[in-house]
Short mmCIF file of C-alpha atoms in Angstrom, two decimals:
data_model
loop_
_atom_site.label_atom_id
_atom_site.label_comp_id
_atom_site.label_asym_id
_atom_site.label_seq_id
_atom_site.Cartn_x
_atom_site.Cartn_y
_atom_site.Cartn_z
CA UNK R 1 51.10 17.08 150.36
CA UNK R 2 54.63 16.80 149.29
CA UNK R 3 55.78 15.33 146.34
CA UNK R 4 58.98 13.98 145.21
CA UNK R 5 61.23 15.97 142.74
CA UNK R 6 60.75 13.45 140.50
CA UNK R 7 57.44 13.03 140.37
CA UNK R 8 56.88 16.50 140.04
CA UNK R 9 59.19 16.67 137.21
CA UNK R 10 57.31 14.37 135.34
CA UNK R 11 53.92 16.09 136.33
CA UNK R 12 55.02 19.41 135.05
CA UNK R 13 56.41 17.38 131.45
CA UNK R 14 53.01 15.66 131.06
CA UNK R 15 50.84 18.27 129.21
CA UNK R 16 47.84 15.76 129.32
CA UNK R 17 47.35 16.24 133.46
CA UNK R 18 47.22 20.18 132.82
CA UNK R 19 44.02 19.99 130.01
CA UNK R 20 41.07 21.19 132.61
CA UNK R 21 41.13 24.25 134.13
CA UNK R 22 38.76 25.56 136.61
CA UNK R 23 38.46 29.19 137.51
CA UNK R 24 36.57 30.47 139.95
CA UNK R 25 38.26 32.17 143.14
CA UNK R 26 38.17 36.24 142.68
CA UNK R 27 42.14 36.19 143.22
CA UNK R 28 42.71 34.01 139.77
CA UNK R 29 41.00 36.95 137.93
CA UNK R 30 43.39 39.59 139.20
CA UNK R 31 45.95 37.96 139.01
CA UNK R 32 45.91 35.00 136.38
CA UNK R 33 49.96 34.26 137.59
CA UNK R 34 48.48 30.87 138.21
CA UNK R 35 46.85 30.22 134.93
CA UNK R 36 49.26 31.16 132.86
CA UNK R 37 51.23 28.76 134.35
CA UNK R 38 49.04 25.90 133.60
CA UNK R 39 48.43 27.21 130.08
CA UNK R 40 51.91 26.70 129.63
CA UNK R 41 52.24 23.59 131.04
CA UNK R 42 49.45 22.03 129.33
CA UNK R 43 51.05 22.40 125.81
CA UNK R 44 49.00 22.39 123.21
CA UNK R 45 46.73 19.65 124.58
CA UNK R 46 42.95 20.39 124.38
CA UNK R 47 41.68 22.40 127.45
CA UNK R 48 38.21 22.26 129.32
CA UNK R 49 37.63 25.63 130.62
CA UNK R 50 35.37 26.21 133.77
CA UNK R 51 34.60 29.68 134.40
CA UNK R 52 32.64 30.09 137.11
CA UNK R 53 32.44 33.96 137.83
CA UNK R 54 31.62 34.53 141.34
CA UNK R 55 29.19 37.68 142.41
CA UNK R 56 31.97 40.49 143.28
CA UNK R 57 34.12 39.92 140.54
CA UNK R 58 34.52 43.29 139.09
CA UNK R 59 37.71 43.02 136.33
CA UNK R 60 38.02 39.68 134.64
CA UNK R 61 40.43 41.34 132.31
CA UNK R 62 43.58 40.14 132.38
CA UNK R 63 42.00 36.41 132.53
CA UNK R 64 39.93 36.84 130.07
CA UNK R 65 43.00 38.26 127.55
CA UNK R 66 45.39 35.20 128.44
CA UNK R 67 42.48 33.15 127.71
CA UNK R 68 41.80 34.55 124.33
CA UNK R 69 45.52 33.30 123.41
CA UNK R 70 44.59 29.95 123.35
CA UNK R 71 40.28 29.88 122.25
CA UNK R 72 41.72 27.56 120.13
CA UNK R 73 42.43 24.59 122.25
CA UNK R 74 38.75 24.89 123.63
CA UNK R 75 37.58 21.62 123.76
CA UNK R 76 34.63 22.10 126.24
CA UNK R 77 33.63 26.01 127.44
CA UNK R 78 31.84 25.57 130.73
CA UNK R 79 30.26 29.51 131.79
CA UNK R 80 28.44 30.15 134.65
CA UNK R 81 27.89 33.72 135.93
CA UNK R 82 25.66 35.75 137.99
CA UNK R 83 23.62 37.68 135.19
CA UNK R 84 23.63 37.23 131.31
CA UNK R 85 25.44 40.55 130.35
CA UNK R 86 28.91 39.07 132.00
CA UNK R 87 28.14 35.96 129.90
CA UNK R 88 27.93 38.15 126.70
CA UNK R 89 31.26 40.21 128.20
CA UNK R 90 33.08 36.97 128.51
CA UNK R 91 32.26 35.27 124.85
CA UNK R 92 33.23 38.62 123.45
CA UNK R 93 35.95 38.88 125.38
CA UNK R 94 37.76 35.85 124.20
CA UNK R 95 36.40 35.70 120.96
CA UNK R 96 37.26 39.54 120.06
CA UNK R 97 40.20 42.08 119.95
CA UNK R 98 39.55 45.16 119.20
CA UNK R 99 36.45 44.79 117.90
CA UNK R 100 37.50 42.34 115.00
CA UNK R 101 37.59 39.05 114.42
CA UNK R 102 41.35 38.82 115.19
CA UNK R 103 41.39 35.06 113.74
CA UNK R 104 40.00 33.55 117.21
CA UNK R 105 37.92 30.61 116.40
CA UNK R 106 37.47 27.11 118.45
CA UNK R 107 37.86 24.42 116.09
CA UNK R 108 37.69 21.95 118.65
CA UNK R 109 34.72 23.41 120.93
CA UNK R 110 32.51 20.74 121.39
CA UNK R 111 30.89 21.46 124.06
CA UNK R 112 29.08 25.68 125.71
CA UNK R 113 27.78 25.45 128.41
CA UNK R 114 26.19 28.28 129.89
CA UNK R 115 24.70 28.39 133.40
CA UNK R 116 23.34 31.81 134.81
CA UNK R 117 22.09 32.12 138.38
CA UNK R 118 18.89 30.19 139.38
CA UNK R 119 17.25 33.44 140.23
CA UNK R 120 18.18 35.49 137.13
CA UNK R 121 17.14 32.64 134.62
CA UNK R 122 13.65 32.29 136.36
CA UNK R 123 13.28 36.15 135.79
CA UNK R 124 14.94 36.46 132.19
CA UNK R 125 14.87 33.76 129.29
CA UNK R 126 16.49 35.27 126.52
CA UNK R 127 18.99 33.49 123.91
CA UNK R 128 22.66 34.21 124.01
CA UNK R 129 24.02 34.46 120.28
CA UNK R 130 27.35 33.78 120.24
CA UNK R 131 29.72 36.45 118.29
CA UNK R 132 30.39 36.10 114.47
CA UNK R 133 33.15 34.03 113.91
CA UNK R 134 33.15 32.57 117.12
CA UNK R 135 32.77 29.02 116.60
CA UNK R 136 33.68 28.52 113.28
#
């Protein structure tokens, strides 16, 4: 589809169409050129965050530390993951540096949504508790 310089212009100056991200391809975790990209373009707008961590997906790293820049802006935190230890590596991923605090809160997190696996929550039903400071 090609688009008009114009319109694209106005696309890329219009924070509000950049607000939901959805991540889920193994390439956006190794290389997050892409996200960081929309990050930027959506401002300081809100975001709803999809993370859906396919099986395979071995260093979430570098997503998960441009992520933490902007914890934030979370509006809605959608997780859903293969087995509840990478749901516990992602919240304190984003939500910790270094083992402190580091400030990162989501004052505007309405909405956690975590999904794990069909098969793994049939097997294991155990609470996720979300890391001090996380929410607050």
């Amino acid at each position: 589809m090609r688009v008009c310089q114009f319109w694209r212009d106005i696309a890329k100056a219009t924070p509000q169409l950049w607000t939901c991200l959805h991540i889920g391809y193994p390439h956006q975790f190794a290389d997050p050129t892409g996200l960081w990209q929309w990050l930027e373009r959506s401002g300081e707008c809100p975001l709803d965050v999809i993370l859906n961590i396919p099986l395979g997906v071995t260093d979430m790293r570098p997503t998960l530390v441009l992520l933490r820049g902007h914890v934030r802006r979370f509006h809605v935190l959608n997780i859903e993951v293969p087995t509840p230890g990478i749901a516990d590596t992602i919240l304190s991923s984003i939500a910790l540096s270094e083992g402190k605090c580091n400030g990162n809160t989501a004052p505007l997190l309405e909405e956690l949504c975590i999904t794990i696996d069909e098969i793994t929550r049939t097997i294991l039903n155990t609470p996720f508790i979300l890391p001090h400071g996380f929410g607050d």
